[in-house]
GROMACS .gro file of C-alpha atoms in nm:
model
  224
    1UNK     CA    1   0.000   0.007  -0.003
    2UNK     CA    2   0.104   0.353  -0.068
    3UNK     CA    3   0.143   0.591   0.227
    4UNK     CA    4  -0.190   0.747   0.122
    5UNK     CA    5  -0.355   0.418   0.121
    6UNK     CA    6  -0.231   0.350   0.479
    7UNK     CA    7  -0.359   0.672   0.578
    8UNK     CA    8  -0.697   0.593   0.443
    9UNK     CA    9  -0.719   0.263   0.603
   10UNK     CA   10  -0.616   0.406   0.933
   11UNK     CA   11  -0.924   0.617   0.917
   12UNK     CA   12  -1.137   0.311   0.834
   13UNK     CA   13  -0.989   0.136   1.123
   14UNK     CA   14  -1.175   0.168   1.470
   15UNK     CA   15  -0.955  -0.034   1.690
   16UNK     CA   16  -0.830  -0.392   1.760
   17UNK     CA   17  -0.984  -0.670   1.948
   18UNK     CA   18  -0.836  -0.989   2.113
   19UNK     CA   19  -1.081  -1.294   2.148
   20UNK     CA   20  -1.014  -1.630   2.326
   21UNK     CA   21  -1.046  -1.974   2.173
   22UNK     CA   22  -1.407  -2.070   2.106
   23UNK     CA   23  -1.538  -1.720   2.087
   24UNK     CA   24  -1.810  -1.650   1.828
   25UNK     CA   25  -1.695  -1.356   1.618
   26UNK     CA   26  -1.989  -1.338   1.369
   27UNK     CA   27  -2.316  -1.546   1.367
   28UNK     CA   28  -2.509  -1.669   1.077
   29UNK     CA   29  -2.789  -1.442   1.001
   30UNK     CA   30  -2.647  -1.151   1.202
   31UNK     CA   31  -2.603  -0.790   1.090
   32UNK     CA   32  -2.289  -0.689   1.237
   33UNK     CA   33  -2.166  -0.337   1.234
   34UNK     CA   34  -1.802  -0.438   1.207
   35UNK     CA   35  -1.550  -0.591   0.974
   36UNK     CA   36  -1.230  -0.755   1.067
   37UNK     CA   37  -0.884  -0.833   0.938
   38UNK     CA   38  -0.715  -1.135   1.123
   39UNK     CA   39  -0.374  -1.019   1.243
   40UNK     CA   40  -0.301  -1.323   1.459
   41UNK     CA   41  -0.442  -1.658   1.523
   42UNK     CA   42  -0.686  -1.899   1.328
   43UNK     CA   43  -1.055  -1.980   1.325
   44UNK     CA   44  -1.341  -2.141   1.140
   45UNK     CA   45  -1.613  -2.036   0.908
   46UNK     CA   46  -1.912  -2.279   0.932
   47UNK     CA   47  -2.282  -2.320   0.865
   48UNK     CA   48  -2.528  -2.509   1.087
   49UNK     CA   49  -2.740  -2.733   0.888
   50UNK     CA   50  -3.122  -2.815   0.936
   51UNK     CA   51  -3.030  -3.158   1.075
   52UNK     CA   52  -2.818  -3.003   1.350
   53UNK     CA   53  -2.495  -3.102   1.161
   54UNK     CA   54  -2.222  -2.849   1.084
   55UNK     CA   55  -2.053  -2.781   0.749
   56UNK     CA   56  -1.719  -2.616   0.799
   57UNK     CA   57  -1.683  -2.369   0.494
   58UNK     CA   58  -1.322  -2.275   0.535
   59UNK     CA   59  -1.031  -2.223   0.778
   60UNK     CA   60  -0.931  -1.867   0.887
   61UNK     CA   61  -0.566  -1.754   0.884
   62UNK     CA   62  -0.391  -1.443   0.958
   63UNK     CA   63  -0.444  -1.179   0.689
   64UNK     CA   64  -0.805  -1.299   0.604
   65UNK     CA   65  -1.088  -1.048   0.594
   66UNK     CA   66  -1.396  -1.145   0.790
   67UNK     CA   67  -1.745  -1.014   0.768
   68UNK     CA   68  -1.752  -0.907   0.393
   69UNK     CA   69  -2.071  -1.108   0.326
   70UNK     CA   70  -2.259  -0.894   0.598
   71UNK     CA   71  -2.080  -0.584   0.478
   72UNK     CA   72  -2.213  -0.633   0.115
   73UNK     CA   73  -2.528  -0.830   0.165
   74UNK     CA   74  -2.652  -0.706   0.508
   75UNK     CA   75  -2.627  -1.031   0.692
   76UNK     CA   76  -2.397  -1.329   0.743
   77UNK     CA   77  -2.456  -1.655   0.555
   78UNK     CA   78  -2.228  -1.837   0.785
   79UNK     CA   79  -2.078  -1.809   1.138
   80UNK     CA   80  -1.713  -1.749   1.236
   81UNK     CA   81  -1.551  -1.878   1.543
   82UNK     CA   82  -1.205  -1.848   1.690
   83UNK     CA   83  -1.015  -2.161   1.725
   84UNK     CA   84  -0.710  -2.002   1.881
   85UNK     CA   85  -0.673  -1.682   2.065
   86UNK     CA   86  -0.698  -1.429   1.790
   87UNK     CA   87  -0.630  -1.054   1.741
   88UNK     CA   88  -0.839  -0.882   1.491
   89UNK     CA   89  -0.828  -0.538   1.324
   90UNK     CA   90  -1.172  -0.378   1.345
   91UNK     CA   91  -1.332  -0.169   1.070
   92UNK     CA   92  -1.656   0.018   1.075
   93UNK     CA   93  -1.882  -0.155   0.813
   94UNK     CA   94  -2.098   0.174   0.740
   95UNK     CA   95  -1.756   0.308   0.583
   96UNK     CA   96  -1.721   0.028   0.337
   97UNK     CA   97  -1.864   0.211   0.047
   98UNK     CA   98  -1.604   0.490   0.070
   99UNK     CA   99  -1.357   0.227  -0.074
  100UNK     CA  100  -1.561   0.217  -0.385
  101UNK     CA  101  -1.604   0.603  -0.402
  102UNK     CA  102  -1.266   0.733  -0.286
  103UNK     CA  103  -1.034   0.419  -0.333
  104UNK     CA  104  -1.137   0.218  -0.625
  105UNK     CA  105  -0.798   0.043  -0.620
  106UNK     CA  106  -0.859  -0.079  -0.258
  107UNK     CA  107  -1.211  -0.165  -0.347
  108UNK     CA  108  -1.062  -0.401  -0.611
  109UNK     CA  109  -0.880  -0.570  -0.336
  110UNK     CA  110  -1.231  -0.631  -0.165
  111UNK     CA  111  -1.353  -0.763  -0.487
  112UNK     CA  112  -1.053  -0.990  -0.533
  113UNK     CA  113  -1.079  -1.129  -0.182
  114UNK     CA  114  -1.456  -1.205  -0.235
  115UNK     CA  115  -1.365  -1.370  -0.578
  116UNK     CA  116  -1.092  -1.594  -0.412
  117UNK     CA  117  -1.326  -1.700  -0.138
  118UNK     CA  118  -1.590  -1.810  -0.400
  119UNK     CA  119  -1.318  -1.990  -0.616
  120UNK     CA  120  -1.222  -2.173  -0.288
  121UNK     CA  121  -1.575  -2.281  -0.208
  122UNK     CA  122  -1.603  -2.405  -0.583
  123UNK     CA  123  -1.267  -2.590  -0.548
  124UNK     CA  124  -1.412  -2.739  -0.225
  125UNK     CA  125  -1.730  -2.855  -0.375
  126UNK     CA  126  -1.537  -3.032  -0.661
  127UNK     CA  127  -1.324  -3.188  -0.410
  128UNK     CA  128  -1.619  -3.326  -0.234
  129UNK     CA  129  -1.770  -3.453  -0.543
  130UNK     CA  130  -1.485  -3.583  -0.753
  131UNK     CA  131  -1.196  -3.680  -0.520
  132UNK     CA  132  -1.162  -3.988  -0.307
  133UNK     CA  133  -1.138  -3.941   0.064
  134UNK     CA  134  -0.747  -3.971   0.059
  135UNK     CA  135  -0.734  -3.731  -0.227
  136UNK     CA  136  -0.961  -3.485  -0.050
  137UNK     CA  137  -0.766  -3.504   0.266
  138UNK     CA  138  -0.436  -3.454   0.083
  139UNK     CA  139  -0.594  -3.157  -0.107
  140UNK     CA  140  -0.687  -2.997   0.223
  141UNK     CA  141  -0.338  -3.043   0.393
  142UNK     CA  142  -0.161  -2.911   0.083
  143UNK     CA  143  -0.362  -2.593   0.076
  144UNK     CA  144  -0.314  -2.546   0.441
  145UNK     CA  145   0.062  -2.603   0.428
  146UNK     CA  146   0.108  -2.381   0.128
  147UNK     CA  147  -0.082  -2.109   0.304
  148UNK     CA  148   0.106  -2.149   0.631
  149UNK     CA  149   0.424  -2.152   0.437
  150UNK     CA  150   0.341  -1.808   0.274
  151UNK     CA  151   0.270  -1.659   0.609
  152UNK     CA  152   0.606  -1.779   0.771
  153UNK     CA  153   0.416  -2.030   0.993
  154UNK     CA  154   0.619  -2.330   0.873
  155UNK     CA  155   0.948  -2.410   1.045
  156UNK     CA  156   1.173  -2.727   0.989
  157UNK     CA  157   0.876  -2.884   0.782
  158UNK     CA  158   0.601  -2.828   1.034
  159UNK     CA  159   0.336  -2.570   1.122
  160UNK     CA  160   0.100  -2.504   1.418
  161UNK     CA  161  -0.239  -2.654   1.321
  162UNK     CA  162  -0.471  -2.626   1.620
  163UNK     CA  163  -0.788  -2.763   1.445
  164UNK     CA  164  -0.957  -3.088   1.548
  165UNK     CA  165  -0.998  -3.392   1.323
  166UNK     CA  166  -1.379  -3.314   1.338
  167UNK     CA  167  -1.313  -2.976   1.190
  168UNK     CA  168  -1.154  -3.119   0.882
  169UNK     CA  169  -1.419  -3.407   0.872
  170UNK     CA  170  -1.688  -3.144   0.861
  171UNK     CA  171  -1.504  -2.951   0.586
  172UNK     CA  172  -1.460  -3.249   0.365
  173UNK     CA  173  -1.792  -3.423   0.428
  174UNK     CA  174  -1.625  -3.723   0.587
  175UNK     CA  175  -1.698  -3.915   0.901
  176UNK     CA  176  -1.453  -3.871   1.207
  177UNK     CA  177  -1.357  -4.240   1.172
  178UNK     CA  178  -1.297  -4.225   0.803
  179UNK     CA  179  -1.065  -3.910   0.853
  180UNK     CA  180  -0.874  -4.079   1.121
  181UNK     CA  181  -0.809  -4.372   0.904
  182UNK     CA  182  -0.711  -4.159   0.610
  183UNK     CA  183  -0.469  -3.951   0.813
  184UNK     CA  184  -0.310  -4.274   0.927
  185UNK     CA  185  -0.272  -4.379   0.586
  186UNK     CA  186  -0.096  -4.059   0.487
  187UNK     CA  187   0.134  -4.102   0.783
  188UNK     CA  188   0.213  -4.461   0.683
  189UNK     CA  189   0.308  -4.336   0.332
  190UNK     CA  190   0.538  -4.090   0.495
  191UNK     CA  191   0.365  -3.777   0.338
  192UNK     CA  192   0.208  -3.591   0.619
  193UNK     CA  193   0.151  -3.636   0.992
  194UNK     CA  194  -0.093  -3.446   1.208
  195UNK     CA  195  -0.085  -3.463   1.597
  196UNK     CA  196  -0.101  -3.246   1.901
  197UNK     CA  197  -0.176  -2.939   1.701
  198UNK     CA  198   0.112  -2.968   1.460
  199UNK     CA  199   0.111  -3.063   1.105
  200UNK     CA  200   0.432  -3.200   0.952
  201UNK     CA  201   0.449  -3.246   0.582
  202UNK     CA  202   0.749  -3.465   0.473
  203UNK     CA  203   0.683  -3.489   0.097
  204UNK     CA  204   0.479  -3.192  -0.022
  205UNK     CA  205   0.502  -3.288  -0.397
  206UNK     CA  206   0.393  -3.651  -0.303
  207UNK     CA  207   0.102  -3.509  -0.130
  208UNK     CA  208   0.000  -3.268  -0.417
  209UNK     CA  209   0.036  -3.564  -0.656
  210UNK     CA  210  -0.225  -3.744  -0.466
  211UNK     CA  211  -0.432  -3.448  -0.442
  212UNK     CA  212  -0.416  -3.372  -0.814
  213UNK     CA  213  -0.274  -3.035  -0.757
  214UNK     CA  214  -0.031  -2.896  -1.014
  215UNK     CA  215   0.057  -2.550  -0.893
  216UNK     CA  216   0.200  -2.512  -0.534
  217UNK     CA  217   0.290  -2.147  -0.557
  218UNK     CA  218   0.082  -1.925  -0.319
  219UNK     CA  219  -0.127  -1.651  -0.471
  220UNK     CA  220  -0.032  -1.297  -0.381
  221UNK     CA  221  -0.321  -1.165  -0.148
  222UNK     CA  222  -0.410  -0.793  -0.089
  223UNK     CA  223  -0.449  -0.720   0.294
  224UNK     CA  224  -0.685  -0.467   0.444
   0.00000   0.00000   0.00000
């Protein structure tokens, strides 16, 4: 961002907020007056289904923009919850249209983030429908690891991954038992190992081959 962009964003920013693990940040159907950029920590986007089950929409990492759906459409179509302690940069939702009026290049960043989120959901949908369980889980771990590496979260082949197996099962439409068995298969193949909040990937290319992923380079992302 240019110095002028930074000054504009500082006017848009109303403060910072720290939340504890398990804290609901946004609720499905809510009309929150605030938007957030994640500065530290990780969380989940999810929807509750009519049968009481949960569908995890995506994992949240530092740099992600949260609440855009409510900012544009008036209410949230999913919930957001902190998985770890999180620090959030807080923006006033009522000022969002100033982006489009006064800073169209920053408004494009908003549009880009929305498009990437939709693309990820489309890729997840194709994963659910067209990949086997081991391919789906390999796809998820590759995406997580590549994103973590781009954020500087990977050290000596491992990164903090504080989610539960049930979270990944809910994201991929798998049972917890099937998820556990599939993780064991990846460990046996010496590709990846996830335990006690740490994800270690021993062979990223091998994992990507199973996942049918060709490009391992992270996309450059704007930050708000």
